[in-house]
mmCIF file of C-alpha atoms and ligand atoms in Angstrom:
data_model
loop_
_atom_site.group_PDB
_atom_site.id
_atom_site.type_symbol
_atom_site.label_atom_id
_atom_site.label_comp_id
_atom_site.label_asym_id
_atom_site.label_seq_id
_atom_site.Cartn_x
_atom_site.Cartn_y
_atom_site.Cartn_z
ATOM 1 C CA MET A 23 16.089 51.910 105.102
ATOM 2 C CA ASP A 24 16.417 48.566 106.883
ATOM 3 C CA PHE A 25 16.823 48.514 110.646
ATOM 4 C CA GLU A 26 16.582 45.901 113.380
ATOM 5 C CA ASN A 27 14.532 48.067 115.775
ATOM 6 C CA LEU A 28 12.996 50.785 113.602
ATOM 7 C CA LEU A 29 10.465 51.013 110.797
ATOM 8 C CA VAL A 30 10.725 53.981 108.461
ATOM 9 C CA GLU A 31 8.217 54.829 105.765
ATOM 10 C CA ILE A 32 8.147 57.879 103.525
ATOM 11 C CA ASN A 33 5.021 59.137 101.754
ATOM 12 C CA ASP A 34 4.173 62.564 100.334
ATOM 13 C CA ASN A 35 7.191 64.320 101.905
ATOM 14 C CA ILE A 36 6.379 62.916 105.365
ATOM 15 C CA ALA A 37 8.584 60.299 107.047
ATOM 16 C CA ILE A 38 7.112 58.132 109.803
ATOM 17 C CA VAL A 39 9.782 56.680 112.104
ATOM 18 C CA ARG A 40 8.469 53.919 114.396
ATOM 19 C CA ILE A 41 10.502 52.572 117.269
ATOM 20 C CA ASN A 42 9.903 48.859 116.786
ATOM 21 C CA ARG A 43 10.685 46.635 119.783
ATOM 22 C CA PRO A 44 7.073 46.068 120.875
ATOM 23 C CA LYS A 45 7.893 43.012 123.021
ATOM 24 C CA LYS A 46 10.103 45.269 125.160
ATOM 25 C CA LEU A 47 7.635 48.162 124.919
ATOM 26 C CA ASN A 48 10.081 49.822 122.498
ATOM 27 C CA ALA A 49 12.717 50.328 125.221
ATOM 28 C CA LEU A 50 15.796 52.121 123.896
ATOM 29 C CA ASN A 51 18.898 49.938 123.901
ATOM 30 C CA ARG A 52 22.206 51.146 122.474
ATOM 31 C CA GLU A 53 21.501 49.542 119.113
ATOM 32 C CA THR A 54 18.201 51.412 118.803
ATOM 33 C CA ILE A 55 19.861 54.706 119.766
ATOM 34 C CA GLY A 56 22.413 54.163 116.966
ATOM 35 C CA GLU A 57 19.670 53.277 114.507
ATOM 36 C CA ILE A 58 17.592 56.366 115.352
ATOM 37 C CA HIS A 59 20.659 58.501 114.643
ATOM 38 C CA SER A 60 21.319 56.730 111.324
ATOM 39 C CA ALA A 61 17.659 57.044 110.301
ATOM 40 C CA PHE A 62 17.509 60.781 111.070
ATOM 41 C CA ASP A 63 20.837 61.310 109.338
ATOM 42 C CA ALA A 64 19.413 59.681 106.201
ATOM 43 C CA LEU A 65 16.169 61.680 106.486
ATOM 44 C CA LEU A 66 18.198 64.879 106.749
ATOM 45 C CA LYS A 67 19.929 64.113 103.456
ATOM 46 C CA ASN A 68 16.747 62.935 101.701
ATOM 47 C CA GLN A 69 15.354 65.961 99.812
ATOM 48 C CA ASP A 70 11.931 64.287 99.550
ATOM 49 C CA VAL A 71 11.501 64.328 103.320
ATOM 50 C CA LYS A 72 10.205 67.583 104.753
ATOM 51 C CA VAL A 73 8.516 66.572 108.030
ATOM 52 C CA VAL A 74 9.213 63.645 110.383
ATOM 53 C CA ILE A 75 6.677 61.915 112.642
ATOM 54 C CA LEU A 76 8.126 59.844 115.468
ATOM 55 C CA THR A 77 5.995 57.127 117.074
ATOM 56 C CA GLY A 78 6.094 53.644 118.633
ATOM 57 C CA SER A 79 5.068 50.227 117.304
ATOM 58 C CA GLY A 80 2.324 48.208 118.947
ATOM 59 C CA GLU A 81 -0.688 49.255 120.972
ATOM 60 C CA LYS A 82 0.885 49.819 124.370
ATOM 61 C CA ALA A 83 3.929 52.034 124.163
ATOM 62 C CA PHE A 84 5.579 54.956 122.479
ATOM 63 C CA VAL A 85 8.808 54.076 124.322
ATOM 64 C CA ALA A 86 8.896 52.682 127.904
ATOM 65 C CA GLY A 87 12.335 54.124 128.597
ATOM 66 C CA ALA A 88 15.981 53.303 128.260
ATOM 67 C CA ASP A 89 16.617 49.549 128.318
ATOM 68 C CA ILE A 90 16.959 48.819 132.030
ATOM 69 C CA ALA A 91 18.295 45.285 131.428
ATOM 70 C CA GLU A 92 21.131 46.694 129.330
ATOM 71 C CA PHE A 93 22.402 49.293 131.826
ATOM 72 C CA SER A 94 21.735 47.441 135.105
ATOM 73 C CA ASP A 95 25.425 46.521 135.626
ATOM 74 C CA TYR A 96 27.011 49.711 134.235
ATOM 75 C CA SER A 97 29.849 51.498 136.056
ATOM 76 C CA VAL A 98 29.927 55.260 136.742
ATOM 77 C CA GLU A 99 31.968 55.819 133.570
ATOM 78 C CA GLU A 100 29.637 53.676 131.462
ATOM 79 C CA GLY A 101 26.648 55.561 132.869
ATOM 80 C CA LYS A 102 28.169 58.903 131.882
ATOM 81 C CA ASP A 103 28.987 57.574 128.443
ATOM 82 C CA LEU A 104 25.433 56.238 127.982
ATOM 83 C CA ALA A 105 23.925 59.668 128.742
ATOM 84 C CA ALA A 106 26.497 61.646 126.751
ATOM 85 C CA LYS A 107 26.328 59.469 123.619
ATOM 86 C CA GLY A 108 22.527 59.277 123.747
ATOM 87 C CA GLN A 109 22.184 63.041 124.058
ATOM 88 C CA GLU A 110 24.625 63.670 121.232
ATOM 89 C CA LEU A 111 23.347 61.016 118.817
ATOM 90 C CA VAL A 112 19.615 61.268 119.361
ATOM 91 C CA PHE A 113 18.136 63.730 121.830
ATOM 92 C CA ASP A 114 20.094 66.895 120.983
ATOM 93 C CA TYR A 115 20.284 65.785 117.366
ATOM 94 C CA ILE A 116 16.489 65.600 117.063
ATOM 95 C CA ALA A 117 15.902 68.791 119.095
ATOM 96 C CA ASN A 118 18.168 70.675 116.659
ATOM 97 C CA PHE A 119 17.002 68.809 113.559
ATOM 98 C CA PRO A 120 16.384 71.396 110.808
ATOM 99 C CA LYS A 121 13.229 69.627 109.583
ATOM 100 C CA PRO A 122 10.125 69.617 111.809
ATOM 101 C CA VAL A 123 9.785 66.559 114.070
ATOM 102 C CA ILE A 124 6.399 65.716 115.605
ATOM 103 C CA ALA A 125 6.179 63.058 118.334
ATOM 104 C CA ALA A 126 2.937 61.048 118.183
ATOM 105 C CA VAL A 127 2.808 59.524 121.667
ATOM 106 C CA ASN A 128 0.754 56.333 121.353
ATOM 107 C CA GLY A 129 0.988 54.830 124.868
ATOM 108 C CA PHE A 130 3.654 54.713 127.593
ATOM 109 C CA ALA A 131 6.262 57.466 127.210
ATOM 110 C CA LEU A 132 8.465 56.881 130.233
ATOM 111 C CA GLY A 133 12.006 57.875 131.080
ATOM 112 C CA GLY A 134 13.983 57.929 127.835
ATOM 113 C CA GLY A 135 10.636 57.619 126.023
ATOM 114 C CA LEU A 136 9.333 60.894 127.418
ATOM 115 C CA GLU A 137 12.780 62.389 126.842
ATOM 116 C CA LEU A 138 12.585 61.276 123.207
ATOM 117 C CA ALA A 139 9.124 62.825 122.833
ATOM 118 C CA MET A 140 10.409 66.029 124.474
ATOM 119 C CA SER A 141 13.302 66.245 122.033
ATOM 120 C CA ALA A 142 10.768 66.439 119.167
ATOM 121 C CA HIS A 143 9.644 69.959 118.216
ATOM 122 C CA PHE A 144 6.130 69.327 119.531
ATOM 123 C CA ARG A 145 4.003 66.440 120.732
ATOM 124 C CA ILE A 146 0.511 65.034 120.317
ATOM 125 C CA ALA A 147 -0.849 62.040 122.228
ATOM 126 C CA SER A 148 -3.507 59.353 122.095
ATOM 127 C CA ASP A 149 -5.928 59.216 125.019
ATOM 128 C CA ASN A 150 -4.305 56.040 126.415
ATOM 129 C CA ALA A 151 -0.882 57.722 126.754
ATOM 130 C CA LYS A 152 0.894 57.730 130.111
ATOM 131 C CA LEU A 153 3.895 59.983 130.536
ATOM 132 C CA GLY A 154 6.494 60.158 133.273
ATOM 133 C CA LEU A 155 10.113 60.166 134.366
ATOM 134 C CA PRO A 156 10.383 57.102 136.685
ATOM 135 C CA GLU A 157 14.199 57.161 136.953
ATOM 136 C CA THR A 158 14.385 58.091 140.642
ATOM 137 C CA SER A 159 12.424 54.907 141.417
ATOM 138 C CA LEU A 160 15.383 53.040 139.888
ATOM 139 C CA GLY A 161 18.002 55.011 141.819
ATOM 140 C CA VAL A 162 19.116 57.134 138.854
ATOM 141 C CA ILE A 163 18.048 60.481 137.390
ATOM 142 C CA PRO A 164 16.825 61.245 133.873
ATOM 143 C CA GLY A 165 19.913 61.094 131.641
ATOM 144 C CA TYR A 166 18.661 62.000 128.191
ATOM 145 C CA GLY A 167 17.848 65.664 128.858
ATOM 146 C CA GLY A 168 14.768 65.132 131.053
ATOM 147 C CA THR A 169 15.901 67.376 133.915
ATOM 148 C CA GLN A 170 16.372 70.206 131.404
ATOM 149 C CA ARG A 171 13.555 69.800 128.873
ATOM 150 C CA LEU A 172 10.711 68.899 131.262
ATOM 151 C CA PRO A 173 11.027 72.163 133.275
ATOM 152 C CA GLU A 174 11.229 74.103 129.987
ATOM 153 C CA LEU A 175 7.953 72.569 128.844
ATOM 154 C CA VAL A 176 5.851 72.288 132.008
ATOM 155 C CA GLY A 177 7.558 74.642 134.512
ATOM 156 C CA LYS A 178 9.949 73.861 137.346
ATOM 157 C CA GLY A 179 7.421 72.909 140.032
ATOM 158 C CA ARG A 180 5.526 70.404 137.900
ATOM 159 C CA ALA A 181 8.783 68.933 136.594
ATOM 160 C CA MET A 182 10.168 68.604 140.119
ATOM 161 C CA GLU A 183 7.000 66.805 141.231
ATOM 162 C CA MET A 184 7.056 64.414 138.254
ATOM 163 C CA ILE A 185 10.748 63.620 138.760
ATOM 164 C CA MET A 186 10.533 63.258 142.567
ATOM 165 C CA THR A 187 7.348 61.157 142.620
ATOM 166 C CA ALA A 188 8.441 59.098 139.568
ATOM 167 C CA GLY A 189 4.721 58.972 138.780
ATOM 168 C CA MET A 190 2.865 58.941 135.479
ATOM 169 C CA ILE A 191 0.432 61.550 134.191
ATOM 170 C CA ASP A 192 -2.350 60.817 131.720
ATOM 171 C CA ALA A 193 -2.768 62.432 128.308
ATOM 172 C CA GLU A 194 -5.291 65.062 129.456
ATOM 173 C CA THR A 195 -3.018 66.158 132.308
ATOM 174 C CA ALA A 196 -0.104 66.286 129.860
ATOM 175 C CA LYS A 197 -2.211 68.565 127.666
ATOM 176 C CA ASN A 198 -3.104 70.792 130.623
ATOM 177 C CA TYR A 199 0.609 70.980 131.464
ATOM 178 C CA GLY A 200 1.476 71.984 127.887
ATOM 179 C CA LEU A 201 3.543 68.831 127.454
ATOM 180 C CA VAL A 202 1.416 67.678 124.507
ATOM 181 C CA ASN A 203 -0.513 70.000 122.203
ATOM 182 C CA HIS A 204 -3.446 67.754 121.258
ATOM 183 C CA VAL A 205 -5.062 64.554 122.554
ATOM 184 C CA THR A 206 -7.030 62.245 120.306
ATOM 185 C CA SER A 207 -8.132 58.624 120.016
ATOM 186 C CA VAL A 208 -5.581 55.895 119.252
ATOM 187 C CA GLU A 209 -7.034 55.504 115.743
ATOM 188 C CA GLU A 210 -6.889 59.226 115.008
ATOM 189 C CA LEU A 211 -3.358 59.807 116.323
ATOM 190 C CA LEU A 212 -1.383 59.267 113.102
ATOM 191 C CA PRO A 213 -4.012 60.916 110.880
ATOM 192 C CA LEU A 214 -3.822 63.980 113.166
ATOM 193 C CA ALA A 215 -0.003 63.955 113.010
ATOM 194 C CA GLU A 216 -0.217 63.746 109.210
ATOM 195 C CA LYS A 217 -2.779 66.550 109.089
ATOM 196 C CA LEU A 218 -0.485 68.800 111.132
ATOM 197 C CA ALA A 219 2.473 67.776 108.942
ATOM 198 C CA GLY A 220 0.350 68.655 105.888
ATOM 199 C CA LYS A 221 -0.257 72.173 107.241
ATOM 200 C CA ILE A 222 3.478 72.581 107.819
ATOM 201 C CA LEU A 223 4.186 71.450 104.243
ATOM 202 C CA ASN A 224 2.307 74.486 102.879
ATOM 203 C CA ASN A 225 4.972 76.781 104.312
ATOM 204 C CA SER A 226 8.580 77.629 103.517
ATOM 205 C CA MET A 227 10.857 74.851 104.777
ATOM 206 C CA GLN A 228 13.783 77.255 104.706
ATOM 207 C CA ALA A 229 11.927 79.684 106.977
ATOM 208 C CA ILE A 230 10.829 76.834 109.250
ATOM 209 C CA SER A 231 14.435 75.593 109.645
ATOM 210 C CA SER A 232 15.547 79.099 110.602
ATOM 211 C CA ALA A 233 12.672 79.415 113.068
ATOM 212 C CA ILE A 234 13.573 76.073 114.729
ATOM 213 C CA LYS A 235 17.113 77.355 115.265
ATOM 214 C CA ALA A 236 15.961 80.737 116.590
ATOM 215 C CA VAL A 237 13.513 79.150 119.060
ATOM 216 C CA ASN A 238 16.150 76.661 120.265
ATOM 217 C CA ASP A 239 18.768 79.390 120.695
ATOM 218 C CA ASN A 240 16.610 80.927 123.433
ATOM 219 C CA TYR A 241 17.447 77.894 125.596
ATOM 220 C CA LYS A 242 21.206 77.794 124.907
ATOM 221 C CA ILE A 243 23.501 79.296 127.503
ATOM 222 C CA GLY A 244 25.683 82.055 126.072
ATOM 223 C CA VAL A 245 23.682 82.283 122.845
ATOM 224 C CA ASP A 246 21.507 85.330 122.146
ATOM 225 C CA GLY A 247 18.305 84.004 120.576
ATOM 226 C CA TYR A 248 17.133 87.542 119.785
ATOM 227 C CA GLN A 249 20.280 88.078 117.705
ATOM 228 C CA THR A 250 19.715 84.742 115.933
ATOM 229 C CA GLU A 251 16.201 85.952 115.132
ATOM 230 C CA ILE A 252 17.426 89.322 113.794
ATOM 231 C CA ASP A 253 20.051 87.621 111.587
ATOM 232 C CA SER A 254 17.688 84.916 110.313
ATOM 233 C CA PHE A 255 14.887 87.425 109.700
ATOM 234 C CA GLY A 256 17.265 89.558 107.639
ATOM 235 C CA ASN A 257 18.669 86.581 105.739
ATOM 236 C CA ALA A 258 15.153 85.484 104.804
ATOM 237 C CA PHE A 259 14.831 88.619 102.651
ATOM 238 C CA GLY A 260 17.518 87.184 100.369
ATOM 239 C CA THR A 261 15.681 83.895 99.703
ATOM 240 C CA GLU A 262 13.547 82.746 96.781
ATOM 241 C CA ASP A 263 10.966 81.572 99.321
ATOM 242 C CA PHE A 264 10.498 85.136 100.577
ATOM 243 C CA LYS A 265 9.994 86.404 97.012
ATOM 244 C CA GLU A 266 7.519 83.592 96.324
ATOM 245 C CA GLY A 267 5.625 83.977 99.620
ATOM 246 C CA THR A 268 5.176 87.736 99.390
ATOM 247 C CA ASP A 269 4.407 87.642 95.643
ATOM 248 C CA ALA A 270 1.776 84.957 96.232
ATOM 249 C CA PHE A 271 0.142 87.035 98.970
ATOM 250 C CA LEU A 272 0.120 90.243 96.941
ATOM 251 C CA ASN A 273 -1.294 88.439 93.893
ATOM 252 C CA LYS A 274 -3.899 86.552 95.942
ATOM 253 C CA ARG A 275 -2.593 83.098 95.012
ATOM 254 C CA LYS A 276 -1.289 80.108 96.963
ATOM 255 C CA ALA A 277 2.475 80.132 97.464
ATOM 256 C CA ASN A 278 4.422 77.365 95.779
ATOM 257 C CA PHE A 279 7.665 76.977 97.706
ATOM 258 C CA LYS A 280 10.416 74.969 96.033
HETATM 259 N N1 COA B 321 13.701 48.443 129.779
HETATM 260 C C1 COA B 321 13.771 47.132 129.494
HETATM 261 N N2 COA B 321 12.697 46.348 129.332
HETATM 262 C C2 COA B 321 11.495 46.923 129.487
HETATM 263 C C3 COA B 321 11.332 48.285 129.799
HETATM 264 C C4 COA B 321 12.517 49.050 129.946
HETATM 265 N N3 COA B 321 12.473 50.359 130.208
HETATM 266 N N4 COA B 321 10.016 48.562 129.907
HETATM 267 C C5 COA B 321 9.373 47.405 129.667
HETATM 268 N N5 COA B 321 10.266 46.428 129.409
HETATM 269 C C6 COA B 321 9.983 45.015 129.090
HETATM 270 C C7 COA B 321 9.572 44.230 130.337
HETATM 271 O O1 COA B 321 10.720 43.833 131.060
HETATM 272 C C8 COA B 321 8.822 43.083 129.718
HETATM 273 O O2 COA B 321 9.767 42.185 129.180
HETATM 274 P P1 COA B 321 9.535 40.571 129.390
HETATM 275 O O3 COA B 321 8.228 40.275 128.728
HETATM 276 O O4 COA B 321 10.711 39.969 128.688
HETATM 277 O O5 COA B 321 9.517 40.351 130.864
HETATM 278 C C9 COA B 321 8.115 43.739 128.532
HETATM 279 O O6 COA B 321 8.833 44.924 128.263
HETATM 280 C C10 COA B 321 6.674 44.108 128.817
HETATM 281 O O7 COA B 321 6.653 44.932 129.963
HETATM 282 P P2 COA B 321 5.750 44.623 131.265
HETATM 283 O O8 COA B 321 6.402 45.293 132.437
HETATM 284 O O9 COA B 321 5.452 43.174 131.355
HETATM 285 O O10 COA B 321 4.411 45.404 130.861
HETATM 286 P P3 COA B 321 3.308 45.991 131.857
HETATM 287 O O11 COA B 321 2.162 46.394 131.003
HETATM 288 O O12 COA B 321 3.066 45.096 132.991
HETATM 289 O O13 COA B 321 3.980 47.346 132.462
HETATM 290 C C11 COA B 321 5.207 49.410 132.330
HETATM 291 C C12 COA B 321 4.244 48.435 131.616
HETATM 292 C C13 COA B 321 5.594 50.474 131.307
HETATM 293 C C14 COA B 321 4.485 50.066 133.497
HETATM 294 C C15 COA B 321 6.457 48.650 132.831
HETATM 295 O O14 COA B 321 6.986 47.880 131.765
HETATM 296 C C16 COA B 321 7.551 49.541 133.337
HETATM 297 O O15 COA B 321 7.461 50.069 134.440
HETATM 298 N N6 COA B 321 8.643 49.697 132.555
HETATM 299 C C17 COA B 321 9.818 50.427 132.957
HETATM 300 C C18 COA B 321 9.563 51.923 132.893
HETATM 301 C C19 COA B 321 10.775 52.697 133.353
HETATM 302 O O16 COA B 321 11.144 52.671 134.500
HETATM 303 N N7 COA B 321 11.401 53.410 132.419
HETATM 304 C C20 COA B 321 12.513 54.255 132.709
HETATM 305 C C21 COA B 321 13.780 53.574 132.426
HETATM 306 S S1 COA B 321 15.141 54.650 132.784
#
C-alpha cells in the first residue's frame, strides 16, 4: 500500500498504520483523512490482518490535530462538510471497525489527533505523550467526535475542563483519567502494542468483532446494546470458533481458531 502521508506495514497478522507527515507533526489534512480511510478499507479486506496498531511517525507527535493551515479560510458550509466527511470516513469508521484497533500514542495527540486516538478501541501511550482538545483556543470546537467520545472515556466534568481550558494533560494523568490504558517508555511503546495485539490474536476474531459491535451499541441512541449482546451471544453458538474454543478447553489444549 503506497500513500503520500501514511506508512503501512503488515507482519504476523498485525498491521501498523503510521500517520507520516512528521514535519507538520502529522497534522490531518484532507488528503491524509482520505488515505486513512483507504488504508483501513484495504486492511478490512485483507484476511491476513487481524489487529491494527495506529501510531505517528517521528519522535514528537502522534497527530497534532486537524491541519489548521488547510481550514483557516473555510466557510460555515465547508466547516460542516469537513467534520461530517472526517467522521464518516475515519473516526466513526475506525470506532466501528470489526477488527481491533489499538492507538499507540507516541507524543502530541491534540485536537483531531486525540479524536483519532479516541476512535481506536483502546489506547496506550509513551511517557512523553501530551493529550488535549485545544480547539476552543482557535475559536472552534472539536469536530471529529471529541465532544462525544471524551466524556464517554473520562467523564463529563473532566471532558468539560479539558475542552474549556484547551489545555494538555500528560500521559500519567491520561492513565488516571482512563483515557489510556498503559504508559510506557518511547522505546517500549510499539513492543507493548504488539504484545497486546499478540494476546488478542489468541482469541476468536469472530467473537471479538461481535463484542466490538455490542460494546459500541451501548453508546448509540435508539439502539439496545443489551439486545445486540443477546443476539450475538446466541449466534456465537452456531460458529466453528465456539466449537473449537469449548472443545479446546474441555480437552485441556490451546484453541486454534481459523
Ligand atoms: N495544523 C497544521 N500545522 C501544524 C499543526 C496543525 N494542527 N500542528 C503543528 N503544525 C506544524 C507547525 O505549523 C510547524 O510547521 P512549520 O515548521 O512549517 O512552521 C510544524 O508543524 C512544527 O510545529 P511547531 O509548532 O513548530 O512545533 P512546537 O514543538 O513548537 O509545538 C505544538 C508543538 C503541538 C504545541 C504546536 O505545533 C501546536 O500547538 N500545534 C497545533 C495544535 C492544535 O491546536 N491542534 C488542534 C487543531 S484543531
